[in-house]
Structure formats: C-alpha cells, structure tokens
C-alpha cells in the first residue's frame, strides 16, 4: 500500500526551545503519508528566529523521516552583513534526548551587529567569524564551546556619546578621554552556558592602541609601548544581559517586556488572606472636649 500527501502553511508561529519563531512557511510533500516521510530537499522559510539575538529571513532544507525524526540538511540566514549557517543534523523527537545544532557565523560586521540593539553611544569595526555549537534538551538550550574571532587586521571600539568631566571627576576623565577610542589587532569572544540561564562570556583583547579621537599625553604614550592584553569575563543571563545593555540607552525594551505582566498582576483580584479583626472603638472612661 502506498500513500502520499501535501501539507502547506503560509505563516506559523511557535515557541521553540531556543526562543520564539515566527512566520514559518513551507510545503511538505510526503512520499509515505502513513509514516510521515517526505522526499528530501523540502524547504521552509522563517521570518524571524530569536535565541537571544534576532535573525530574520532564514531558509532551512529538511526531510521528515519515520519515527518522529527530521533530517536537517542545512540552514542559512543573513546576519549583520555576513551569514549564519546551520550544519546538517538529525533531530529525533521520538524520545527525550539531546539535540545538537551547530551554527557558523561568517563575515559578521561589528557595526551592523551593534545596530541591531540600537547602541547609539557605541561604535565598532571589525569582521568576525565563529562557531556556536548548541545543545537542546528538555531543560532548554545551551552553548558549549562558542567562539568568535576577528579577522586579521583587527578593528576599533569607541564610545561616541557625551560624558562630562563633572560626571567622572578629573582623573577618571583623563583616563576615559585616553581610552574612549581603542584599536585592537585581535579580539576573541568565548561563550558557554544556557541561553535562559547564566552565560559565561570570555573576551580577550590584544594589540591595543589608541583610536581616532582619543586624547594622548606623556603617560599614555609611554603606556602604549607596553604589550597590553585585556581579559574580561562576564557572567549573566544571556537574554537578560542583552536587555540590560540596551536598557542603558533605551528603556522601552524593559517597559514593553514587563508592563503587560505588571498590568495583569494589578488587575487580578487580591488573594484571600487571614481576616484581620477591626480595631475596637475605645472611649476613655473620663474624657472632655479639648481645643
């Protein structure tokens, strides 16, 4: 006995382990409808995918297999001037088990990456490549061994906002004016941890020198001759870290995320609690009218 069928969807939204997904459009041509097996090379387009960093306009090639399995043949998204690609992988949904997905970032421009979060006071240059191995299970998703590195030639990192001496003090202002624009030769970002939990991000700068617009003096010129290496470790919830960073410049993100929950909480009926007896009205035995 043979069975065939076609399933189409023009725009499906769902909540996945790696974050919200919107606008899934696909047509699945089944070669064995009873076992839900399709022909290879099925194509799905995805409007947005947000595992903490939003990506848009993606395409995934896949094949459905018997036993609630999906063979992902590959995926691709435009990302910050470059590309985000997904390696082939087999996803088994028949039992609770780890599902591994490895994403590669190529030719990502630092300035376009920052523009996604509207960091108006920061400016950066540099082209990055890297890999983000992700593991998903019943507890959620996590990154193991994520690594991003700038291409040879380095880049710059600069603060372009207004900051007065009154805000910093004399000596702090001198230091800030000297370091507000930096040029680096190498930069590596390592990422490990759960997407919804505490992500550990290691940042390593090397080959540091002053960039355009930074002020120099005798001490700074002496210090630039030293081989500075900056090692920074950040521990914070991945999605919360991005929200916190953007909220310094634009609090609308926090308002949009938290206001509906606050309104719902305030409109909910108060929970019944233990009855509190009314205070008795006590009149002193001897009293008189006083001005």
JSON list of C-alpha atoms in Angstrom, two decimals, residues 106-218:
[
{"chain": "A", "resi": 106, "resn": "UNK", "atom": "CA", "xyz": [30.93, 34.26, 8.71]},
{"chain": "A", "resi": 107, "resn": "UNK", "atom": "CA", "xyz": [31.81, 37.82, 7.70]},
{"chain": "A", "resi": 108, "resn": "UNK", "atom": "CA", "xyz": [29.84, 39.45, 10.53]},
{"chain": "A", "resi": 109, "resn": "UNK", "atom": "CA", "xyz": [30.40, 43.22, 10.70]},
{"chain": "A", "resi": 110, "resn": "UNK", "atom": "CA", "xyz": [30.72, 44.54, 14.27]},
{"chain": "A", "resi": 111, "resn": "UNK", "atom": "CA", "xyz": [28.99, 47.85, 13.47]},
{"chain": "A", "resi": 112, "resn": "UNK", "atom": "CA", "xyz": [25.94, 46.14, 11.90]},
{"chain": "A", "resi": 113, "resn": "UNK", "atom": "CA", "xyz": [25.75, 43.74, 14.84]},
{"chain": "A", "resi": 114, "resn": "UNK", "atom": "CA", "xyz": [25.56, 46.67, 17.29]},
{"chain": "A", "resi": 115, "resn": "UNK", "atom": "CA", "xyz": [22.92, 48.38, 15.15]},
{"chain": "A", "resi": 116, "resn": "UNK", "atom": "CA", "xyz": [20.51, 45.51, 15.87]},
{"chain": "A", "resi": 117, "resn": "UNK", "atom": "CA", "xyz": [20.42, 46.63, 19.52]},
{"chain": "A", "resi": 118, "resn": "UNK", "atom": "CA", "xyz": [20.39, 50.37, 18.83]},
{"chain": "A", "resi": 119, "resn": "UNK", "atom": "CA", "xyz": [23.59, 51.09, 20.78]},
{"chain": "A", "resi": 120, "resn": "UNK", "atom": "CA", "xyz": [23.77, 54.73, 19.73]},
{"chain": "A", "resi": 121, "resn": "UNK", "atom": "CA", "xyz": [26.70, 55.56, 22.03]},
{"chain": "A", "resi": 122, "resn": "UNK", "atom": "CA", "xyz": [28.96, 52.74, 20.84]},
{"chain": "A", "resi": 123, "resn": "UNK", "atom": "CA", "xyz": [30.74, 52.37, 17.55]},
{"chain": "A", "resi": 124, "resn": "UNK", "atom": "CA", "xyz": [32.83, 49.39, 16.46]},
{"chain": "A", "resi": 125, "resn": "UNK", "atom": "CA", "xyz": [34.54, 47.99, 13.40]},
{"chain": "A", "resi": 126, "resn": "UNK", "atom": "CA", "xyz": [35.93, 44.57, 12.61]},
{"chain": "A", "resi": 127, "resn": "UNK", "atom": "CA", "xyz": [34.87, 41.46, 10.68]},
{"chain": "A", "resi": 128, "resn": "UNK", "atom": "CA", "xyz": [34.18, 38.33, 12.73]},
{"chain": "A", "resi": 129, "resn": "UNK", "atom": "CA", "xyz": [33.89, 34.60, 12.05]},
{"chain": "A", "resi": 130, "resn": "UNK", "atom": "CA", "xyz": [32.98, 31.91, 14.53]},
{"chain": "A", "resi": 131, "resn": "UNK", "atom": "CA", "xyz": [31.05, 28.85, 15.58]},
{"chain": "A", "resi": 132, "resn": "UNK", "atom": "CA", "xyz": [28.17, 28.41, 18.05]},
{"chain": "A", "resi": 133, "resn": "UNK", "atom": "CA", "xyz": [27.59, 24.75, 19.00]},
{"chain": "A", "resi": 134, "resn": "UNK", "atom": "CA", "xyz": [24.17, 24.49, 20.70]},
{"chain": "A", "resi": 135, "resn": "UNK", "atom": "CA", "xyz": [22.59, 21.61, 22.60]},
{"chain": "A", "resi": 136, "resn": "UNK", "atom": "CA", "xyz": [18.83, 21.43, 23.27]},
{"chain": "A", "resi": 137, "resn": "UNK", "atom": "CA", "xyz": [17.04, 19.06, 25.64]},
{"chain": "A", "resi": 138, "resn": "UNK", "atom": "CA", "xyz": [14.03, 19.07, 27.95]},
{"chain": "A", "resi": 139, "resn": "UNK", "atom": "CA", "xyz": [15.68, 21.73, 30.16]},
{"chain": "A", "resi": 140, "resn": "UNK", "atom": "CA", "xyz": [16.22, 24.20, 27.31]},
{"chain": "A", "resi": 141, "resn": "UNK", "atom": "CA", "xyz": [19.21, 25.20, 25.20]},
{"chain": "A", "resi": 142, "resn": "UNK", "atom": "CA", "xyz": [22.85, 25.95, 25.92]},
{"chain": "A", "resi": 143, "resn": "UNK", "atom": "CA", "xyz": [26.02, 26.91, 24.07]},
{"chain": "A", "resi": 144, "resn": "UNK", "atom": "CA", "xyz": [29.12, 24.75, 24.52]},
{"chain": "A", "resi": 145, "resn": "UNK", "atom": "CA", "xyz": [32.39, 25.97, 23.06]},
{"chain": "A", "resi": 146, "resn": "UNK", "atom": "CA", "xyz": [31.10, 29.08, 21.29]},
{"chain": "A", "resi": 147, "resn": "UNK", "atom": "CA", "xyz": [33.94, 31.02, 19.69]},
{"chain": "A", "resi": 148, "resn": "UNK", "atom": "CA", "xyz": [34.03, 34.31, 17.75]},
{"chain": "A", "resi": 149, "resn": "UNK", "atom": "CA", "xyz": [37.25, 35.84, 16.41]},
{"chain": "A", "resi": 150, "resn": "UNK", "atom": "CA", "xyz": [38.06, 38.98, 14.49]},
{"chain": "A", "resi": 151, "resn": "UNK", "atom": "CA", "xyz": [39.73, 38.58, 11.12]},
{"chain": "A", "resi": 152, "resn": "UNK", "atom": "CA", "xyz": [43.36, 39.70, 10.64]},
{"chain": "A", "resi": 153, "resn": "UNK", "atom": "CA", "xyz": [43.58, 43.46, 10.65]},
{"chain": "A", "resi": 154, "resn": "UNK", "atom": "CA", "xyz": [41.59, 43.89, 13.86]},
{"chain": "A", "resi": 155, "resn": "UNK", "atom": "CA", "xyz": [39.17, 46.72, 14.37]},
{"chain": "A", "resi": 156, "resn": "UNK", "atom": "CA", "xyz": [38.14, 49.56, 16.64]},
{"chain": "A", "resi": 157, "resn": "UNK", "atom": "CA", "xyz": [35.87, 50.13, 19.61]},
{"chain": "A", "resi": 158, "resn": "UNK", "atom": "CA", "xyz": [34.79, 53.66, 20.53]},
{"chain": "A", "resi": 159, "resn": "UNK", "atom": "CA", "xyz": [32.37, 55.47, 22.83]},
{"chain": "A", "resi": 160, "resn": "UNK", "atom": "CA", "xyz": [30.76, 58.29, 20.83]},
{"chain": "A", "resi": 161, "resn": "UNK", "atom": "CA", "xyz": [28.34, 59.71, 23.42]},
{"chain": "A", "resi": 162, "resn": "UNK", "atom": "CA", "xyz": [28.69, 62.79, 25.60]},
{"chain": "A", "resi": 163, "resn": "UNK", "atom": "CA", "xyz": [30.29, 62.41, 29.00]},
{"chain": "A", "resi": 164, "resn": "UNK", "atom": "CA", "xyz": [31.38, 65.41, 31.02]},
{"chain": "A", "resi": 165, "resn": "UNK", "atom": "CA", "xyz": [34.21, 65.87, 33.48]},
{"chain": "A", "resi": 166, "resn": "UNK", "atom": "CA", "xyz": [31.56, 66.57, 36.11]},
{"chain": "A", "resi": 167, "resn": "UNK", "atom": "CA", "xyz": [30.25, 63.03, 35.70]},
{"chain": "A", "resi": 168, "resn": "UNK", "atom": "CA", "xyz": [33.65, 61.36, 36.02]},
{"chain": "A", "resi": 169, "resn": "UNK", "atom": "CA", "xyz": [35.97, 63.55, 38.02]},
{"chain": "A", "resi": 170, "resn": "UNK", "atom": "CA", "xyz": [39.31, 64.95, 36.87]},
{"chain": "A", "resi": 171, "resn": "UNK", "atom": "CA", "xyz": [41.50, 61.82, 36.85]},
{"chain": "A", "resi": 172, "resn": "UNK", "atom": "CA", "xyz": [38.78, 59.46, 35.64]},
{"chain": "A", "resi": 173, "resn": "UNK", "atom": "CA", "xyz": [38.03, 61.90, 32.82]},
{"chain": "A", "resi": 174, "resn": "UNK", "atom": "CA", "xyz": [41.69, 61.94, 31.77]},
{"chain": "A", "resi": 175, "resn": "UNK", "atom": "CA", "xyz": [41.71, 58.13, 31.66]},
{"chain": "A", "resi": 176, "resn": "UNK", "atom": "CA", "xyz": [38.42, 57.96, 29.79]},
{"chain": "A", "resi": 177, "resn": "UNK", "atom": "CA", "xyz": [39.47, 60.51, 27.17]},
{"chain": "A", "resi": 178, "resn": "UNK", "atom": "CA", "xyz": [42.61, 58.43, 26.57]},
{"chain": "A", "resi": 179, "resn": "UNK", "atom": "CA", "xyz": [40.73, 55.12, 26.26]},
{"chain": "A", "resi": 180, "resn": "UNK", "atom": "CA", "xyz": [37.35, 56.09, 24.79]},
{"chain": "A", "resi": 181, "resn": "UNK", "atom": "CA", "xyz": [38.58, 55.03, 21.35]},
{"chain": "A", "resi": 182, "resn": "UNK", "atom": "CA", "xyz": [40.66, 51.86, 21.04]},
{"chain": "A", "resi": 183, "resn": "UNK", "atom": "CA", "xyz": [42.18, 50.00, 18.13]},
{"chain": "A", "resi": 184, "resn": "UNK", "atom": "CA", "xyz": [42.82, 46.29, 18.59]},
{"chain": "A", "resi": 185, "resn": "UNK", "atom": "CA", "xyz": [44.66, 43.74, 16.50]},
{"chain": "A", "resi": 186, "resn": "UNK", "atom": "CA", "xyz": [42.98, 40.63, 17.90]},
{"chain": "A", "resi": 187, "resn": "UNK", "atom": "CA", "xyz": [39.71, 40.01, 19.73]},
{"chain": "A", "resi": 188, "resn": "UNK", "atom": "CA", "xyz": [38.25, 36.67, 20.74]},
{"chain": "A", "resi": 189, "resn": "UNK", "atom": "CA", "xyz": [34.86, 36.03, 22.36]},
{"chain": "A", "resi": 190, "resn": "UNK", "atom": "CA", "xyz": [34.20, 32.65, 24.01]},
{"chain": "A", "resi": 191, "resn": "UNK", "atom": "CA", "xyz": [30.67, 31.67, 25.08]},
{"chain": "A", "resi": 192, "resn": "UNK", "atom": "CA", "xyz": [29.49, 28.82, 27.30]},
{"chain": "A", "resi": 193, "resn": "UNK", "atom": "CA", "xyz": [26.25, 28.37, 29.20]},
{"chain": "A", "resi": 194, "resn": "UNK", "atom": "CA", "xyz": [22.45, 28.12, 28.96]},
{"chain": "A", "resi": 195, "resn": "UNK", "atom": "CA", "xyz": [20.52, 30.54, 26.78]},
{"chain": "A", "resi": 196, "resn": "UNK", "atom": "CA", "xyz": [17.98, 31.19, 29.54]},
{"chain": "A", "resi": 197, "resn": "UNK", "atom": "CA", "xyz": [20.47, 30.94, 32.43]},
{"chain": "A", "resi": 198, "resn": "UNK", "atom": "CA", "xyz": [23.89, 32.27, 33.35]},
{"chain": "A", "resi": 199, "resn": "UNK", "atom": "CA", "xyz": [26.06, 32.55, 30.26]},
{"chain": "A", "resi": 200, "resn": "UNK", "atom": "CA", "xyz": [29.83, 32.82, 30.76]},
{"chain": "A", "resi": 201, "resn": "UNK", "atom": "CA", "xyz": [31.39, 35.08, 28.14]},
{"chain": "A", "resi": 202, "resn": "UNK", "atom": "CA", "xyz": [35.18, 35.45, 27.93]},
{"chain": "A", "resi": 203, "resn": "UNK", "atom": "CA", "xyz": [36.51, 38.43, 25.96]},
{"chain": "A", "resi": 204, "resn": "UNK", "atom": "CA", "xyz": [40.21, 38.78, 25.14]},
{"chain": "A", "resi": 205, "resn": "UNK", "atom": "CA", "xyz": [41.69, 41.94, 23.59]},
{"chain": "A", "resi": 206, "resn": "UNK", "atom": "CA", "xyz": [45.29, 42.17, 22.41]},
{"chain": "A", "resi": 207, "resn": "UNK", "atom": "CA", "xyz": [47.37, 44.62, 20.38]},
{"chain": "A", "resi": 208, "resn": "UNK", "atom": "CA", "xyz": [45.68, 47.63, 21.98]},
{"chain": "A", "resi": 209, "resn": "UNK", "atom": "CA", "xyz": [46.42, 51.18, 20.83]},
{"chain": "A", "resi": 210, "resn": "UNK", "atom": "CA", "xyz": [44.56, 54.48, 20.80]},
{"chain": "A", "resi": 211, "resn": "UNK", "atom": "CA", "xyz": [41.97, 55.05, 18.12]},
{"chain": "A", "resi": 212, "resn": "UNK", "atom": "CA", "xyz": [40.80, 58.16, 16.33]},
{"chain": "A", "resi": 213, "resn": "UNK", "atom": "CA", "xyz": [39.54, 60.92, 18.64]},
{"chain": "A", "resi": 214, "resn": "UNK", "atom": "CA", "xyz": [41.29, 59.72, 21.80]},
{"chain": "A", "resi": 215, "resn": "UNK", "atom": "CA", "xyz": [43.47, 62.22, 23.64]},
{"chain": "A", "resi": 216, "resn": "UNK", "atom": "CA", "xyz": [47.11, 61.45, 24.29]},
{"chain": "A", "resi": 217, "resn": "UNK", "atom": "CA", "xyz": [49.66, 62.66, 26.81]},
{"chain": "A", "resi": 218, "resn": "UNK", "atom": "CA", "xyz": [53.12, 61.70, 28.07]}
]
